[in-house]
Tab-separated table of C-alpha atoms in Angstrom:
chain	number	residue	atom	x	y	z
A	695	MET	CA	35.378	2.747	3.652
A	696	THR	CA	34.148	0.084	5.778
A	697	ALA	CA	30.930	-0.600	7.181
A	698	ALA	CA	31.577	-1.388	10.585
A	699	ALA	CA	31.087	2.119	12.742
A	700	PRO	CA	28.146	3.207	10.736
A	701	ALA	CA	26.414	-0.297	10.702
A	702	ALA	CA	26.045	-0.413	14.337
A	703	GLY	CA	22.412	0.223	14.581
A	704	GLN	CA	21.863	-2.853	12.004
A	705	ALA	CA	24.598	-5.006	13.049
A	706	GLU	CA	22.329	-4.779	16.703
A	707	ARG	CA	19.230	-5.441	15.033
A	708	LEU	CA	20.528	-8.526	12.979
A	709	ARG	CA	22.051	-9.701	16.156
A	710	ASP	CA	18.408	-9.671	17.918
A	711	GLU	CA	17.126	-11.142	14.669
A	712	MET	CA	19.651	-14.576	14.663
A	713	LEU	CA	19.219	-14.745	18.809
A	714	HIS	CA	15.896	-14.741	18.256
A	715	LEU	CA	15.670	-17.489	15.548
A	716	LEU	CA	18.429	-19.871	17.013
A	717	ASP	CA	15.956	-19.239	20.631
A	718	ARG	CA	13.327	-20.217	18.989
A	719	GLY	CA	15.333	-23.202	17.500
A	720	LEU	CA	16.964	-24.411	20.662
A	721	LYS	CA	12.926	-24.698	22.347
A	722	THR	CA	12.110	-27.080	19.638
A	723	ALA	CA	15.166	-29.118	18.543
A	724	PRO	CA	15.804	-32.673	20.279
A	725	ALA	CA	18.195	-32.431	23.558
A	726	GLY	CA	21.221	-33.847	23.938
A	727	THR	CA	21.644	-33.983	19.931
A	728	SER	CA	24.177	-32.110	17.807
A	729	ALA	CA	21.971	-30.228	16.115
A	730	ALA	CA	20.754	-28.885	19.329
A	731	GLU	CA	24.758	-28.443	20.611
A	732	ASP	CA	25.219	-26.666	17.388
A	733	LEU	CA	22.591	-24.123	17.736
A	734	ALA	CA	23.479	-23.258	21.209
A	735	ALA	CA	27.188	-22.530	19.930
A	736	GLU	CA	25.985	-20.364	17.372
A	737	ALA	CA	23.587	-18.792	20.093
A	738	ARG	CA	26.503	-18.318	22.545
A	739	TRP	CA	28.622	-16.384	19.314
A	740	TRP	CA	25.860	-14.144	18.409
A	741	GLU	CA	25.622	-13.063	22.158
A	742	VAL	CA	29.498	-11.835	22.285
A	743	GLU	CA	31.269	-12.125	19.431
A	744	ARG	CA	31.008	-8.819	16.774
A	745	LEU	CA	33.049	-9.253	12.847
A	746	PRO	CA	35.375	-6.930	11.760
A	747	ASP	CA	32.211	-5.780	8.994
A	748	LEU	CA	28.756	-6.411	7.680
A	749	ALA	CA	29.707	-8.327	5.250
A	750	ALA	CA	31.196	-11.028	7.606
A	751	SER	CA	28.282	-10.604	10.043
A	752	VAL	CA	25.850	-11.418	6.759
A	753	ARG	CA	27.743	-14.598	5.656
A	754	ARG	CA	27.721	-15.539	9.109
A	755	ALA	CA	23.952	-15.355	9.633
A	756	PHE	CA	23.485	-17.148	6.469
A	757	ALA	CA	25.712	-19.985	7.886
A	758	ALA	CA	23.451	-20.273	10.807
A	759	ARG	CA	20.506	-20.122	8.219
A	760	ARG	CA	21.691	-23.927	7.211
A	761	LEU	CA	21.808	-24.613	10.726
A	762	LEU	CA	17.999	-23.557	11.193
A	763	LEU	CA	16.932	-25.474	8.407
A	764	ALA	CA	18.897	-28.453	8.861
A	765	ALA	CA	17.640	-28.763	12.911
A	766	PRO	CA	15.130	-31.724	13.417
A	767	ASP	CA	12.079	-30.369	15.447
A	768	ARG	CA	10.841	-32.819	18.738
A	769	ARG	CA	7.470	-32.067	17.979
A	770	THR	CA	4.833	-34.266	15.951
A	771	TRP	CA	2.273	-33.118	13.544
A	772	ARG	CA	-0.704	-34.870	12.044
A	773	ASP	CA	-0.272	-35.214	8.584
A	774	SER	CA	-1.347	-37.752	6.012
A	775	LEU	CA	1.102	-40.422	7.388
A	776	SER	CA	1.508	-39.111	11.548
A	777	TYR	CA	-1.592	-41.027	12.054
A	778	ILE	CA	0.177	-43.763	11.420
A	779	GLY	CA	1.522	-45.462	15.033
A	780	ASP	CA	0.189	-41.938	16.037
A	781	ALA	CA	-0.772	-43.013	20.045
A	782	ASP	CA	-0.837	-39.077	21.638
A	783	PRO	CA	-1.596	-36.202	19.239
A	784	ALA	CA	-1.496	-34.294	22.547
A	785	ASP	CA	1.604	-31.755	21.241
A	786	LEU	CA	-0.521	-30.896	17.821
A	787	THR	CA	0.998	-27.114	17.110
A	788	VAL	CA	-0.489	-25.921	14.020
A	789	SER	CA	-2.100	-27.826	11.535
A	790	GLU	CA	-4.467	-31.133	10.754
A	791	HIS	CA	-5.035	-32.698	7.748
A	792	GLU	CA	-5.719	-35.936	6.880
A	793	TYR	CA	-4.853	-35.931	2.470
A	794	GLU	CA	-1.467	-34.261	1.551
A	795	ARG	CA	-3.322	-32.271	-0.976
A	796	SER	CA	-6.168	-31.164	1.446
A	797	ASP	CA	-6.455	-27.948	2.898
A	798	ILE	CA	-4.473	-27.231	6.212
A	799	ALA	CA	-6.759	-26.819	9.292
A	800	LEU	CA	-5.472	-23.730	11.476
A	801	ARG	CA	-6.452	-23.587	15.273
A	802	ASP	CA	-8.121	-20.386	15.678
A	803	ASP	CA	-5.734	-19.389	18.423
A	804	HIS	CA	-2.763	-19.878	16.695
A	805	PRO	CA	-1.132	-16.144	15.060
A	806	LEU	CA	-1.226	-17.589	11.858
A	807	ALA	CA	-4.679	-17.982	11.650
A	808	ALA	CA	-5.201	-14.353	11.574
A	809	PRO	CA	-2.026	-12.912	10.267
A	810	TYR	CA	-3.171	-9.042	9.896
A	811	PRO	CA	-3.109	-7.632	12.820
A	812	TRP	CA	-5.094	-4.332	11.423
A	813	ALA	CA	-8.091	-6.897	11.667
A	814	ALA	CA	-8.366	-7.588	15.056
A	815	GLY	CA	-10.967	-5.773	16.804
A	816	ARG	CA	-12.715	-4.549	13.743
A	817	ASP	CA	-16.299	-5.561	12.313
A	818	VAL	CA	-14.414	-7.884	9.339
A	819	GLY	CA	-14.853	-11.834	8.774
A	820	LEU	CA	-11.495	-12.897	7.293
A	821	THR	CA	-10.554	-16.115	5.799
A	822	VAL	CA	-6.910	-17.279	5.712
A	823	ARG	CA	-5.885	-20.009	2.707
A	824	TYR	CA	-2.614	-20.708	3.056
A	825	THR	CA	-0.621	-21.461	-0.285
A	826	GLY	CA	2.095	-23.130	-1.709
A	827	SER	CA	3.868	-19.756	-2.741
A	828	GLY	CA	2.357	-16.127	-3.840
A	829	MET	CA	1.689	-16.953	-7.303
A	830	ALA	CA	0.046	-20.203	-5.907
A	831	ALA	CA	-2.386	-17.715	-4.638
A	832	ILE	CA	-2.507	-15.577	-7.251
A	833	THR	CA	-3.169	-18.252	-9.761
A	834	ALA	CA	-6.270	-19.912	-7.540
A	835	TRP	CA	-7.989	-16.481	-6.827
A	836	TYR	CA	-7.490	-15.979	-10.678
A	837	LEU	CA	-9.307	-19.373	-11.722
A	838	ALA	CA	-11.405	-18.617	-9.073
A	839	LEU	CA	-12.929	-15.383	-10.634
A	840	ALA	CA	-12.713	-16.978	-14.152
A	841	LYS	CA	-15.395	-19.878	-12.356
A	842	LEU	CA	-17.405	-17.120	-10.801
A	843	THR	CA	-17.898	-14.249	-13.455
A	844	THR	CA	-19.621	-14.761	-16.675
A	845	ASP	CA	-18.385	-11.182	-17.670
A	846	VAL	CA	-15.947	-8.918	-15.584
A	847	THR	CA	-13.367	-6.300	-16.149
A	848	VAL	CA	-10.088	-6.322	-13.796
A	849	VAL	CA	-8.650	-3.024	-13.389
A	850	THR	CA	-4.761	-3.002	-12.769
A	851	ASN	CA	-1.417	-1.194	-12.170
A	852	THR	CA	1.335	-2.143	-13.614
A	853	LEU	CA	2.181	-5.745	-13.304
A	854	TYR	CA	4.660	-7.808	-12.328
A	855	TYR	CA	6.219	-10.113	-14.420
A	856	GLU	CA	4.546	-13.568	-13.309
A	857	THR	CA	1.204	-12.174	-12.989
A	858	GLU	CA	1.109	-10.511	-16.211
A	859	THR	CA	2.695	-13.640	-17.859
A	860	LEU	CA	-0.333	-15.508	-15.755
A	861	PHE	CA	-3.062	-13.204	-17.526
A	862	GLU	CA	-1.524	-14.101	-20.790
A	863	LEU	CA	-1.207	-17.444	-20.165
A	864	CYS	CA	-4.550	-18.638	-19.080
A	865	PRO	CA	-6.611	-16.238	-21.069
A	866	ALA	CA	-10.546	-15.958	-20.073
A	867	ALA	CA	-12.761	-14.554	-22.802
A	868	HIS	CA	-15.154	-13.291	-20.207
A	869	VAL	CA	-12.232	-11.702	-18.202
A	870	ARG	CA	-10.425	-8.858	-19.568
A	871	VAL	CA	-7.487	-7.533	-17.852
A	872	GLU	CA	-6.569	-3.746	-18.518
A	873	PRO	CA	-3.576	-2.531	-16.621
A	874	ARG	CA	-3.076	1.257	-16.176
A	875	ALA	CA	0.261	2.955	-15.749
A	876	ASP	CA	-1.284	6.052	-14.085
A	877	ARG	CA	-3.254	6.457	-11.412
A	878	ASP	CA	-6.114	8.671	-12.490
A	879	GLY	CA	-6.497	6.594	-15.223
A	880	PHE	CA	-6.759	3.220	-13.234
A	881	LEU	CA	-9.032	5.526	-11.100
A	882	ARG	CA	-10.967	6.768	-13.997
A	883	ARG	CA	-11.507	2.930	-15.460
A	884	LEU	CA	-12.718	1.516	-12.280
A	885	ARG	CA	-15.826	4.511	-12.758
A	886	THR	CA	-16.445	3.779	-16.234
A	887	ALA	CA	-16.264	0.506	-16.534
A	888	SER	CA	-19.949	-1.272	-18.113
A	889	GLY	CA	-20.681	-4.408	-15.733
A	890	PRO	CA	-18.894	-5.459	-12.965
A	891	VAL	CA	-15.177	-4.573	-12.691
A	892	VAL	CA	-12.363	-5.614	-10.171
A	893	ALA	CA	-9.903	-3.184	-8.950
A	894	PHE	CA	-6.458	-5.508	-8.798
A	895	LEU	CA	-3.774	-3.570	-7.079
A	896	ASP	CA	0.238	-4.831	-7.162
A	897	SER	CA	2.217	-3.575	-4.327
A	898	CYS	CA	5.592	-4.167	-5.960
A	899	GLN	CA	4.452	-1.163	-8.690
A	900	PRO	CA	3.731	2.457	-8.550
A	901	PHE	CA	0.501	3.463	-6.734
A	902	GLY	CA	-0.343	-0.150	-5.413
A	903	ASP	CA	0.177	1.010	-1.697
A	904	ALA	CA	-2.233	0.352	1.534
A	905	ALA	CA	-2.807	4.308	0.686
A	906	MET	CA	-4.399	3.363	-2.616
A	907	VAL	CA	-5.901	0.643	-1.544
A	908	ARG	CA	-7.781	2.708	1.156
A	909	GLU	CA	-8.783	4.913	-1.367
A	910	VAL	CA	-10.571	2.577	-3.644
A	911	LEU	CA	-12.118	1.066	-0.669
A	912	ALA	CA	-13.578	4.518	0.446
A	913	ARG	CA	-14.949	4.651	-2.970
A	914	GLY	CA	-17.029	1.699	-2.416
A	915	ASP	CA	-20.648	3.029	-3.510
A	916	GLU	CA	-22.226	2.099	-6.545
A	917	PRO	CA	-20.608	1.921	-9.330
A	918	GLY	CA	-17.826	0.919	-7.441
A	919	PRO	CA	-15.883	-2.404	-7.762
A	920	LEU	CA	-16.861	-5.876	-6.539
A	921	ALA	CA	-14.232	-6.715	-4.954
A	922	VAL	CA	-10.414	-4.732	-4.490
A	923	VAL	CA	-7.563	-7.237	-4.761
A	924	TRP	CA	-4.712	-6.758	-3.356
A	925	ASP	CA	-1.145	-8.342	-4.096
A	926	ASN	CA	0.505	-6.989	-0.584
A	927	ALA	CA	4.226	-9.212	-1.154
A	928	CYS	CA	5.896	-5.524	-0.856
A	929	ALA	CA	3.871	-4.393	1.831
A	930	PRO	CA	4.320	-5.065	5.588
A	931	ILE	CA	1.610	-7.485	7.052
A	932	ALA	CA	0.713	-4.431	9.620
A	933	ALA	CA	-0.070	-2.217	6.661
A	934	ASP	CA	-3.742	-1.338	7.182
A	935	PRO	CA	-5.427	-1.238	3.898
A	936	CYS	CA	-8.394	-0.307	5.175
A	937	PRO	CA	-10.358	3.131	5.775
A	938	GLY	CA	-12.239	4.370	8.507
A	939	GLY	CA	-15.721	2.875	8.294
A	940	TRP	CA	-14.984	0.545	5.832
A	941	THR	CA	-18.340	-1.024	4.341
A	942	GLY	CA	-19.732	-2.542	1.203
A	943	VAL	CA	-16.705	-3.837	-0.909
A	944	PRO	CA	-14.798	-7.389	0.350
A	945	LEU	CA	-10.795	-6.954	0.129
A	946	VAL	CA	-8.616	-9.961	-1.081
A	947	LEU	CA	-5.314	-10.062	-0.064
A	948	LEU	CA	-2.299	-11.990	-1.988
A	949	ARG	CA	0.454	-12.652	-0.528
A	950	SER	CA	3.908	-14.429	-0.334
A	951	HIS	CA	5.389	-14.437	2.868
A	952	HIS	CA	8.578	-15.481	1.904
A	953	LYS	CA	10.626	-11.953	2.240
A	954	LEU	CA	9.489	-9.758	4.649
A	955	ASP	CA	7.519	-11.573	7.022
A	956	GLU	CA	10.527	-13.720	7.608
A	957	LEU	CA	13.234	-11.300	8.183
A	958	GLY	CA	14.233	-12.090	4.711
A	959	LEU	CA	16.057	-15.511	5.398
A	960	GLU	CA	13.360	-17.085	3.051
A	961	LEU	CA	12.823	-19.793	5.314
A	962	ALA	CA	9.575	-21.329	4.104
A	963	THR	CA	8.468	-20.740	0.411
A	964	LEU	CA	4.553	-19.796	1.858
A	965	GLY	CA	1.931	-17.351	0.388
A	966	SER	CA	-1.536	-17.290	1.217
A	967	ALA	CA	-4.813	-16.143	-0.112
A	968	ALA	CA	-7.233	-13.969	1.998
A	969	VAL	CA	-11.010	-12.756	2.030
A	970	ALA	CA	-11.978	-9.713	3.854
A	971	THR	CA	-15.568	-8.941	4.646
A	972	PRO	CA	-16.524	-5.407	5.847
A	973	PRO	CA	-20.422	-5.228	6.836
A	974	GLY	CA	-22.611	-3.390	4.373
A	975	MET	CA	-22.116	-5.692	1.705
A	976	ASP	CA	-24.734	-5.405	-1.467
A	977	GLU	CA	-25.872	-9.092	-2.469
A	978	PRO	CA	-23.701	-9.147	-5.590
A	979	ARG	CA	-20.480	-8.365	-3.383
A	980	ARG	CA	-22.168	-10.636	-0.757
A	981	ALA	CA	-21.921	-13.654	-3.227
A	982	HIS	CA	-18.859	-12.633	-4.998
A	983	ALA	CA	-16.710	-12.746	-1.804
A	984	GLU	CA	-18.684	-16.120	-0.118
A	985	GLY	CA	-18.137	-18.215	-3.785
A	986	LEU	CA	-13.904	-17.099	-3.359
A	987	ARG	CA	-14.569	-18.308	0.339
A	988	ASP	CA	-15.500	-22.009	-1.227
A	989	LEU	CA	-13.795	-21.770	-4.591
A	990	LEU	CA	-10.105	-20.645	-3.607
A	991	PRO	CA	-9.896	-24.366	-1.209
A	992	ARG	CA	-10.910	-26.384	-4.377
A	993	VAL	CA	-8.899	-24.772	-6.979
A	994	LEU	CA	-5.725	-25.071	-4.534
A	995	SER	CA	-6.878	-28.651	-3.884
A	996	VAL	CA	-6.847	-29.746	-7.496
A	997	ALA	CA	-3.954	-27.703	-8.562
A	998	GLY	CA	-1.632	-28.762	-5.900
A	999	GLY	CA	-1.320	-25.368	-4.923
A	1000	HIS	CA	-1.853	-25.508	-0.862
A	1001	ALA	CA	1.200	-24.466	1.787
A	1002	THR	CA	2.612	-27.752	2.940
A	1003	ALA	CA	1.992	-28.688	6.635
A	1004	ALA	CA	6.362	-28.589	6.437
A	1005	ALA	CA	6.042	-24.735	5.710
A	1006	LEU	CA	4.140	-23.554	8.295
A	1007	ARG	CA	5.621	-25.341	10.829
A	1008	THR	CA	8.944	-23.633	9.958
A	1009	MET	CA	7.053	-20.686	10.679
A	1010	ASP	CA	5.585	-21.914	13.774
A	1011	ARG	CA	8.824	-23.248	14.977
A	1012	TYR	CA	10.622	-20.200	14.631
A	1013	GLY	CA	7.674	-17.637	15.348
A	1014	LEU	CA	7.344	-15.548	11.774
A	1015	PRO	CA	6.262	-12.964	11.577
A	1016	ASP	CA	7.108	-11.769	14.776
A	1017	PRO	CA	5.683	-8.723	15.112
A	1018	ALA	CA	8.134	-6.457	16.884
A	1019	LEU	CA	11.027	-7.788	14.477
A	1020	THR	CA	9.551	-7.853	11.627
A	1021	ALA	CA	7.945	-4.426	11.492
A	1022	ARG	CA	11.472	-2.835	12.656
A	1023	ALA	CA	12.982	-4.961	10.066
A	1024	ASN	CA	10.394	-3.767	7.134
A	1025	ALA	CA	10.857	-0.088	8.597
A	1026	ALA	CA	14.363	-0.641	8.293
A	1027	THR	CA	14.366	-2.037	4.981
A	1028	LEU	CA	11.456	0.988	3.618
A	1029	ALA	CA	14.318	3.807	5.380
A	1030	ALA	CA	17.418	2.215	3.747
A	1031	ASN	CA	15.668	2.072	0.114
A	1032	ARG	CA	14.422	5.665	0.961
A	1033	ALA	CA	18.044	6.774	1.848
A	1034	GLY	CA	19.743	4.601	-1.028
A	1035	GLY	CA	17.125	6.220	-3.850
A	1036	ARG	CA	18.351	9.774	-2.361
A	1037	ALA	CA	22.203	8.983	-2.775
A	1038	LEU	CA	21.364	6.827	-6.476
A	1039	ARG	CA	19.563	9.939	-7.783
A	1040	ALA	CA	22.057	12.168	-6.667
A	1041	ALA	CA	25.040	9.984	-7.746
A	1042	LEU	CA	24.065	9.303	-11.356
A	1043	ASP	CA	22.431	13.160	-11.782
A	1044	GLY	CA	23.343	13.995	-15.190
A	1045	ALA	CA	24.543	10.285	-16.054
A	1046	ARG	CA	23.313	9.844	-19.810
A	1047	GLY	CA	20.420	7.154	-20.500
A	1048	CYS	CA	20.208	6.655	-16.569
A	1049	LEU	CA	16.294	7.352	-15.001
A	1050	VAL	CA	16.196	6.292	-11.263
A	1051	GLN	CA	12.646	4.739	-10.361
A	1052	GLU	CA	11.837	4.560	-6.704
A	1053	TYR	CA	8.341	3.232	-5.093
A	1054	GLU	CA	6.287	3.491	-2.216
A	1055	HIS	CA	6.968	-0.154	-1.074
A	1056	GLY	CA	10.348	0.536	-0.396
A	1057	CYS	CA	11.359	-2.724	-0.932
A	1058	PHE	CA	13.848	-1.696	-3.634
A	1059	VAL	CA	14.869	0.707	-6.754
A	1060	ASN	CA	15.396	0.705	-10.189
A	1061	VAL	CA	17.843	1.717	-12.347
A	1062	ARG	CA	16.139	1.624	-16.113
A	1063	LEU	CA	19.631	2.187	-18.344
A	1064	THR	CA	16.972	3.841	-21.096
A	1065	GLY	CA	19.802	4.160	-23.989
A	1066	LEU	CA	21.042	0.217	-23.451
A	1067	ARG	CA	19.487	-1.826	-25.465
A	1068	PRO	CA	18.551	-5.413	-24.071
A	1069	ARG	CA	21.077	-7.680	-26.374
A	1070	LEU	CA	23.753	-5.326	-25.820
A	1071	GLY	CA	23.579	-4.725	-22.063
A	1072	ASN	CA	22.550	-8.066	-20.488
A	1073	PRO	CA	26.166	-8.903	-20.760
A	1074	ALA	CA	27.625	-5.537	-19.865
A	1075	LEU	CA	25.341	-5.100	-16.875
A	1076	ASP	CA	26.202	-8.626	-16.010
A	1077	LEU	CA	29.584	-6.979	-15.411
A	1078	VAL	CA	28.668	-4.570	-13.824
A	1079	ILE	CA	26.861	-6.660	-10.874
A	1080	ARG	CA	29.880	-9.101	-10.623
A	1081	ARG	CA	32.572	-5.911	-10.499
A	1082	ALA	CA	29.965	-3.570	-7.947
A	1083	ALA	CA	29.557	-6.998	-5.348
A	1084	ALA	CA	33.702	-6.955	-5.831
A	1085	ASP	CA	34.124	-3.708	-4.553
A	1086	ALA	CA	31.804	-4.427	-2.211
A	1087	ALA	CA	33.293	-6.779	-0.426
A	1088	ALA	CA	36.799	-4.716	-0.580
A	1089	GLU	CA	35.006	-2.027	1.567
A	1090	GLY	CA	32.994	-4.447	4.200
A	1091	LEU	CA	29.866	-3.885	2.364
A	1092	ALA	CA	27.639	-6.750	2.016
A	1093	VAL	CA	26.097	-6.326	-2.044
A	1094	TRP	CA	25.423	-9.521	-3.963
A	1095	ARG	CA	24.324	-10.652	-6.913
A	1096	SER	CA	20.533	-11.819	-5.966
A	1097	GLY	CA	16.757	-10.682	-6.545
A	1098	SER	CA	15.765	-11.198	-3.071
A	1099	PHE	CA	15.179	-8.274	-0.457
A	1100	GLY	CA	13.863	-8.028	3.216
A	1101	PHE	CA	17.601	-9.054	4.757
A	1102	HIS	CA	20.785	-7.180	5.672
A	1103	TYR	CA	22.514	-7.024	2.143
A	1104	THR	CA	22.150	-5.139	-1.079
A	1105	ALA	CA	20.874	-7.300	-3.886
A	1106	LEU	CA	21.391	-6.412	-7.617
A	1107	SER	CA	19.802	-7.973	-10.417
A	1108	GLY	CA	19.060	-6.899	-14.009
A	1109	TRP	CA	16.693	-7.999	-16.836
A	1110	ALA	CA	15.489	-6.317	-20.196
A	1111	VAL	CA	12.567	-4.975	-21.026
A	1112	ALA	CA	10.968	-4.858	-24.215
A	1113	SER	CA	9.339	-1.890	-25.983
A	1114	HIS	CA	5.624	-2.931	-25.859
A	1115	ASP	CA	5.445	-3.336	-22.013
A	1116	VAL	CA	4.034	-0.970	-20.153
A	1117	GLU	CA	6.634	-1.011	-18.023
A	1118	SER	CA	8.704	0.764	-20.826
A	1119	LEU	CA	7.140	3.958	-19.911
A	1120	GLY	CA	7.805	5.345	-23.221
A	1121	HIS	CA	11.687	4.948	-23.793
A	1122	GLY	CA	11.546	1.961	-26.169
A	1123	ALA	CA	13.385	-1.437	-25.192
A	1124	HIS	CA	16.013	-1.170	-22.476
A	1125	THR	CA	17.724	-2.581	-19.442
A	1126	VAL	CA	16.497	-2.703	-15.881
A	1127	LEU	CA	19.176	-2.644	-13.160
A	1128	ARG	CA	17.337	-3.698	-9.639
A	1129	VAL	CA	18.979	-2.296	-6.305
A	1130	CYS	CA	17.308	-4.069	-3.076
A	1131	PHE	CA	19.263	-1.897	-0.632
A	1132	GLY	CA	18.927	-4.472	2.675
A	1133	GLY	CA	17.966	-3.068	6.232
A	1134	HIS	CA	21.057	-0.865	6.074
A	1135	ASP	CA	21.804	2.342	8.402
A	1136	ASP	CA	21.412	5.441	6.017
A	1137	ASP	CA	25.390	5.871	5.887
A	1138	VAL	CA	25.631	2.367	4.698
A	1139	ALA	CA	22.965	2.689	2.297
A	1140	ALA	CA	24.024	5.815	1.174
A	1141	ALA	CA	27.520	4.181	0.345
A	1142	VAL	CA	25.992	1.231	-1.083
A	1143	ALA	CA	24.583	3.822	-3.217
A	1144	ARG	CA	27.741	5.769	-4.377
A	1145	LEU	CA	29.668	1.991	-5.226
A	1146	VAL	CA	26.750	1.003	-7.536
A	1147	ALA	CA	26.366	4.419	-9.378
A	1148	ARG	CA	30.286	4.387	-10.059
A	1149	HIS	CA	29.736	1.392	-12.007
A	1150	VAL	CA	26.412	1.793	-13.417
A	1151	ARG	CA	28.150	5.343	-15.318
A	1152	GLU	CA	30.463	2.886	-16.871
A	1153	LEU	CA	27.711	2.433	-18.954
A	1154	ALA	CA	26.537	5.752	-20.184
A	1155	PRO	CA	28.785	6.156	-23.017
A	1156	ALA	CA	27.051	3.067	-24.198
A	1157	ALA	CA	23.452	5.118	-23.959
A	1158	GLY	CA	22.238	5.684	-27.582
A	1159	THR	CA	24.344	2.624	-28.951
A	1160	PRO	CA	22.290	0.875	-31.510
A	1161	ALA	CA	21.285	-2.864	-30.984
């Protein structure tokens, strides 16, 4: 099977996205340069040409990405060096700062100053600090929390590996982090914790979506949480986490903009930490929110965690996140992972030692190879990934080894889970295959799922093999 016919919708989405980026690049590239000529030629190609299969189109898009990143920008920006001999700041676009580690000030009228569309028109205060990455935002929040509080319990759902590692490497005696693997246990612990409690929800894990954030915020009466913190890297930026009539409890948003906000192309490494404050906060919550607002830029400054002007400049140059294109791309990713997850579950039905795990966020699907011990599982899984990618190429399907998501190819990656991890789900040490379905049409997602399942079934006889 080739992906040409069923990928028609996806091909048009890819074309629209590339033309948007190339058009933005042309508007800011110095006229008459080879870079401008290359961008113009690439834009003409995307306007009229079609490649025979999806994989070839995605490879062409990545080649265009290199052009976009290499193209010079004729605008000037104020940074620690541009003051030298900068006689005309009239074309200052987004940022202004005098020292490389200081905060970057965004113009109030720029879209990046208010990245969350759901906040518009609400009686909500929103302060956004851009950071060098999503983990820089999480780290800055954690250090600020440790400084602000003398005794606090942070109740979380299961955590992404890097966040879990941060809490383990930087323990604070007065900050107790308590993960809960089930939704009811999470809510129960929020209600029963003695002393101040903060709710932390990780969007890439079970019950970490906007609906759960809304539910926790809606329970804002005493003795509710001091604040709700949402790592929303796996949620669309337009996903509204606030219930109607939201009052009382501040919301902290920690985000990596690297994938879902950049059409999956990862053009700039960028994160943010935002503090959103509703009306009706009592004094402890108001003081906590104000303390975070004051401390976050200080922590980021001394740790070198602020966003670079270059990253924000790239986002501004290419108009990211573009409201319409980003929303459409995110919806396509969600739909593809739901369709791919269903097909993967059906194709692996009855396969020994294979547990398909889908998530609310729809960025990826995990296949837990519960009988495959990590020591034996990783080399075997590497071979499966390589073979699946090779077979996909022969069928015109875009499947590669990668840990990314949000673009137009399916990414395969794998790792080991230790028996003591919450994520082991009671299965002991095992191996995980992550399948990040790209923004495929349903037929393509199903075809990719069947191909991956065919190779995963090769591992089924190894289930239960001793490590």
